[in-house]
Every structure is written in structure tokens, then in C-alpha cells.
Amino acid sequence: MQNELKLIDYLQDRHSTPVAQIKGPGPSDEELDAILTCAARVPDHGKLAPWRFIVYRGEVCEQLGEAFLNIALADNPDLPDAAREAERVRFTRAPLVVGVVSTAAPHVKIPEWEQVLSAGAVCLNMLMAANAQGYVANWRSEWIAYDARALELLGVRPEEKVAGFIHIGSSDFPTPDRPRPPLAEIVSYAGHRPA
Ligand SMILES: Cc1cc2nc3c(=O)[nH]c(=O)nc-3n(C[C@H](O)[C@H](O)[C@H](O)COP(=O)(O)O)c2cc1C
């Protein structure tokens, strides 16, 4: 009963922390395993597990930042200094980033759309699992999720899509919540005409 109350309290207040406010420490190997294990525990029609994870941390994040910068410069050689720096630190803002990759594909029985939805469920579950381990997190996509050159560097195959990059770390900065849609705007009851 007490656990139920805690869960409802958590859900009523759950929110992300902006990436700019995420610092170290990040999860240990055991904590990360626990986060990924919980994240993978989602509804998944047909038990296809149509998603996979790529963990980015340490030196590789710095190398990726330089590579993102090179791509950005190839597209725009006049990139201002601040934008250059934004590319360099894209994957080092938080102690680690987990790529949630959707491997959804046509299937005889399970609609591809449902496989995609399951990857979205993984992302939200990962945010919550990170919180459960005492960390903060943020679900981002950014241009790198849609650029074939960046995707290749990130280890995402051409037939796959990025559901999200989950940045995970710590923060002691209070995060203001953002407005949530009033129920009246998003709920209708079947059999009644919407107002
Ligand atoms: C699929 C997806 C991609 C997102 N990508 C970005 C992004 O690239 N940049 C950004 O500022 N926010 C992005 N967001 C929004 C952030 O996750 C935002 O912090 C979040 O919606 C806050 O929601 P919460 O407080 O309910 O967790 C994305 C959200 C989703 C669902």
C-alpha cells in the first residue's frame, strides 16, 4: 500500500531535467544494467523486442562530438563558435547517453506501428528507471537522429531509426515543471459529442 502511494506521488510529479542541468555522477555499471533491464520491460506485441540499446560514454562521446562538428561544418563552414561548441559537447553534457534504436520492420502479424510504439515505451521507461536509481534523465533526438552520416557514426543501421537518445546523470538543480494539457482538452467520452 505504501509503495502504491509512492508510485502515484512519483507519477503525478514525474518530469525530465533539461540536459544543460545534467552533470555527474552517472550510474555505475550495475545501476546502468538495472536501468536497461527495467527499460526493456515494456509492452511488446508479439514479443519481438523491436528495439536495441547503444550506450555511449567516456572517450567515444568526445570523438562523436568532433565527428558531429565535422558534419555540421561540411554543411555550414561558417558555423558560429557557440554552435561549434554545441556540436563538440553534444554527447558529453551528461555522463552517459543511451541510444534507443527502433528495429521495427514489416511482420506477418504485428503492425510496424505497434513495434514503433513499443520503442517509445522503452524511452519513457528508461527515464523512469533512471529516476528509480536516483538519477535524472532527458529524452532527446536532435539532428543527429535524422542524419545518415551521423547515424552511421553512431552505429545505427540504415534500416533502423532512433527512438531517442536518453541522457542520464545527476542534478541538484530544481527543475520547474512545464504546463501539462488539461484533461478537458485531451479527453472525450465515446457516445458524447465533443464540446
Ligand atoms: C521523441 C522525442 C524527442 C525529443 N527530442 C528533443 C530534442 O531534440 N530537443 C529538445 O529540446 N527536446 C526534445 N524532446 C523533449 C524533451 O524530452 C523534453 O525535455 C520532455 O518532453 C520533457 O517532458 P517530461 O518533463 O514530461 O519528461 C523530445 C521528446 C521526445 C518524446
Coordinates of C-alpha atoms and ligand atoms in Angstrom, one line a residue:
M1 CA 0.0 0.0 0.0
Q2 CA 2.8 2.4 0.9
N3 CA 4.6 1.5 -2.3
E4 CA 1.4 2.3 -4.3
L5 CA 1.2 5.7 -2.7
K6 CA 4.9 6.4 -3.6
L7 CA 4.3 5.3 -7.1
I8 CA 1.3 7.6 -7.6
D9 CA 3.3 10.5 -6.0
Y10 CA 6.1 9.9 -8.4
L11 CA 3.8 9.7 -11.4
Q12 CA 2.0 12.8 -10.5
D13 CA 5.2 14.8 -10.4
R14 CA 7.4 12.9 -13.0
H15 CA 9.3 15.3 -15.3
S16 CA 12.6 15.5 -17.1
T17 CA 15.6 17.5 -16.3
P18 CA 17.0 19.7 -19.1
V19 CA 20.2 18.3 -20.5
A20 CA 22.0 21.5 -19.6
Q21 CA 21.3 20.8 -15.9
I22 CA 22.6 17.2 -16.0
K23 CA 26.0 16.6 -14.5
G24 CA 28.0 13.7 -12.9
P25 CA 27.9 11.3 -11.4
G26 CA 26.3 8.9 -13.8
P27 CA 25.2 5.4 -13.0
S28 CA 27.6 2.6 -12.1
D29 CA 27.8 -0.4 -14.4
E30 CA 25.4 -2.3 -12.1
E31 CA 23.0 0.6 -11.9
L32 CA 23.1 1.0 -15.7
D33 CA 22.3 -2.7 -16.1
A34 CA 19.3 -2.2 -13.7
I35 CA 18.2 0.8 -15.7
L36 CA 18.4 -1.0 -19.0
T37 CA 16.8 -4.2 -17.7
C38 CA 13.8 -2.1 -16.4
A39 CA 13.7 -0.1 -19.6
A40 CA 13.3 -3.2 -21.7
R41 CA 10.3 -4.4 -19.6
V42 CA 7.6 -2.8 -21.8
P43 CA 4.5 -3.9 -23.6
D44 CA 5.7 -5.5 -26.8
H45 CA 3.1 -7.1 -29.1
G46 CA 4.4 -10.5 -30.3
K47 CA 7.4 -10.4 -28.0
L48 CA 9.6 -9.2 -30.9
A49 CA 11.8 -6.9 -28.8
P50 CA 11.8 -4.5 -31.8
W51 CA 14.4 -2.2 -30.2
R52 CA 18.0 -2.3 -29.0
F53 CA 20.3 0.0 -26.9
I54 CA 23.6 1.6 -27.7
V55 CA 25.5 3.0 -24.7
Y56 CA 27.7 6.0 -25.3
R57 CA 30.1 7.1 -22.6
G58 CA 33.7 8.2 -22.0
E59 CA 36.1 8.9 -24.8
V60 CA 33.8 7.8 -27.5
C61 CA 31.5 10.7 -26.7
E62 CA 34.2 13.2 -27.2
Q63 CA 35.1 11.6 -30.5
L64 CA 31.5 11.7 -31.6
G65 CA 31.3 15.4 -30.7
E66 CA 34.3 16.1 -33.1
A67 CA 32.6 14.0 -35.8
F68 CA 29.3 15.8 -35.3
L69 CA 31.2 19.1 -35.7
N70 CA 32.8 17.9 -38.9
I71 CA 29.5 17.0 -40.4
A72 CA 28.0 20.4 -39.3
L73 CA 31.0 22.2 -40.8
A74 CA 30.7 20.3 -44.1
D75 CA 27.1 21.7 -44.3
N76 CA 27.9 25.1 -43.0
P77 CA 31.6 26.1 -42.9
D78 CA 30.6 29.5 -41.3
L79 CA 29.2 27.9 -38.2
P80 CA 29.5 30.4 -35.3
D81 CA 31.7 29.5 -32.4
A82 CA 28.8 28.7 -30.0
A83 CA 27.3 26.3 -32.5
R84 CA 30.7 24.6 -32.9
E85 CA 30.9 24.1 -29.2
A86 CA 27.4 22.8 -29.1
E87 CA 28.4 20.0 -31.5
R88 CA 31.6 19.2 -29.6
V89 CA 29.7 18.7 -26.3
R90 CA 26.5 17.1 -27.7
F91 CA 27.3 13.7 -26.1
T92 CA 29.3 14.9 -23.1
R93 CA 26.7 17.1 -21.5
A94 CA 25.5 14.2 -19.4
P95 CA 27.8 11.4 -18.1
L96 CA 26.2 8.9 -20.4
V97 CA 23.8 8.7 -23.3
V98 CA 21.8 5.6 -24.3
G99 CA 20.5 5.4 -27.8
V100 CA 17.2 3.6 -28.1
V101 CA 17.1 2.2 -31.6
S102 CA 13.9 1.0 -33.1
T103 CA 14.4 -2.1 -35.3
A104 CA 10.7 -2.1 -36.3
A105 CA 10.1 -3.9 -39.6
P106 CA 7.3 -5.3 -41.6
H107 CA 6.0 -8.5 -39.9
V108 CA 3.3 -11.0 -40.9
K109 CA 1.2 -10.4 -37.8
I110 CA 2.4 -7.4 -35.8
P111 CA 1.9 -4.0 -37.4
E112 CA 5.1 -2.0 -37.7
W113 CA 3.4 1.0 -36.0
E114 CA 2.9 -1.1 -32.8
Q115 CA 6.6 -2.0 -32.9
V116 CA 7.5 1.7 -33.1
L117 CA 5.2 2.5 -30.2
S118 CA 7.0 -0.1 -28.1
A119 CA 10.3 1.7 -28.7
G120 CA 8.6 4.9 -27.4
A121 CA 7.5 3.0 -24.3
V122 CA 11.1 1.9 -23.8
C123 CA 12.3 5.5 -23.8
L124 CA 9.8 6.6 -21.1
N125 CA 10.5 3.5 -19.1
M126 CA 14.2 4.4 -19.2
L127 CA 13.6 7.9 -17.9
M128 CA 11.6 6.4 -15.0
A129 CA 14.1 3.6 -14.4
A130 CA 16.9 6.2 -14.2
N131 CA 14.8 8.2 -11.7
A132 CA 14.3 5.0 -9.7
Q133 CA 18.1 4.6 -9.4
G134 CA 18.4 8.1 -8.2
Y135 CA 19.4 9.8 -11.5
V136 CA 17.8 12.4 -13.7
A137 CA 17.4 12.0 -17.5
N138 CA 16.2 13.6 -20.6
W139 CA 14.9 12.1 -23.9
R140 CA 16.4 13.9 -26.9
S141 CA 16.5 13.3 -30.6
E142 CA 18.3 16.3 -32.2
W143 CA 19.5 16.5 -35.8
I144 CA 21.9 13.5 -35.3
A145 CA 18.9 11.2 -35.1
Y146 CA 17.9 12.1 -38.7
D147 CA 21.3 12.5 -40.4
A148 CA 22.5 9.4 -42.3
R149 CA 26.2 10.4 -41.8
A150 CA 25.7 10.9 -38.0
L151 CA 23.7 7.7 -37.7
E152 CA 26.5 5.6 -39.3
L153 CA 29.0 7.0 -36.8
L154 CA 26.5 6.3 -34.0
G155 CA 26.3 2.6 -35.0
V156 CA 22.7 2.8 -36.2
R157 CA 22.0 0.7 -39.3
P158 CA 20.3 2.2 -42.4
E159 CA 17.1 0.2 -41.8
E160 CA 16.8 1.3 -38.1
K161 CA 15.5 4.5 -36.6
V162 CA 16.5 6.3 -33.4
A163 CA 13.6 6.4 -30.9
G164 CA 15.6 8.6 -28.6
F165 CA 18.9 9.4 -27.0
I166 CA 18.4 9.2 -23.3
H167 CA 20.9 11.5 -21.4
I168 CA 21.4 10.2 -17.9
G169 CA 23.2 11.8 -14.9
S170 CA 22.7 13.7 -11.7
S171 CA 21.4 17.2 -10.8
D172 CA 20.9 19.1 -7.7
F173 CA 19.1 21.9 -9.6
P174 CA 15.3 22.1 -9.0
T175 CA 13.6 21.6 -12.3
P176 CA 10.5 23.7 -12.9
D177 CA 7.7 21.6 -14.4
R178 CA 6.1 22.6 -17.7
P179 CA 2.4 23.0 -18.4
R180 CA 0.5 19.8 -18.9
P181 CA -2.6 19.6 -21.1
P182 CA -5.8 19.9 -19.1
L183 CA -7.9 16.7 -19.3
A184 CA -10.8 18.7 -20.8
E185 CA -8.6 19.3 -23.9
I186 CA -7.5 15.7 -24.5
V187 CA -10.3 13.5 -23.2
S188 CA -13.6 12.8 -24.9
Y189 CA -16.1 10.2 -23.9
A190 CA -17.4 7.9 -26.5
G191 CA -21.1 8.5 -27.1
H192 CA -20.9 12.2 -26.3
R193 CA -20.3 14.9 -28.8
P194 CA -17.1 16.9 -28.0
A195 CA -17.9 20.4 -26.9
Ligands
LIG1 C1 10.8 11.6 -29.3 C2 11.2 12.8 -28.6 C3 12.3 13.6 -29.0 C4 12.7 14.7 -28.3 N1 13.8 15.4 -28.8 C5 14.1 16.6 -28.2 C6 15.1 17.4 -28.7 O1 15.8 17.0 -29.7 N2 15.4 18.6 -28.2 C7 14.6 19.1 -27.1 O2 14.9 20.2 -26.6 N3 13.7 18.3 -26.5 C8 13.4 17.1 -27.1 N4 12.3 16.4 -26.6 C9 11.6 16.9 -25.4 C10 12.4 16.6 -24.1 O3 12.4 15.2 -23.9 C11 11.6 17.3 -23.0 O4 12.5 17.6 -22.1 C12 10.5 16.5 -22.5 O5 9.4 16.5 -23.4 C13 10.0 16.9 -21.1 O6 9.0 16.1 -20.8 P1 8.8 15.5 -19.3 O7 9.2 16.6 -18.4 O8 7.3 15.1 -19.3 O9 9.6 14.3 -19.2 C14 12.0 15.2 -27.2 C15 10.9 14.4 -26.8 C16 10.5 13.3 -27.4 C17 9.3 12.5 -26.9

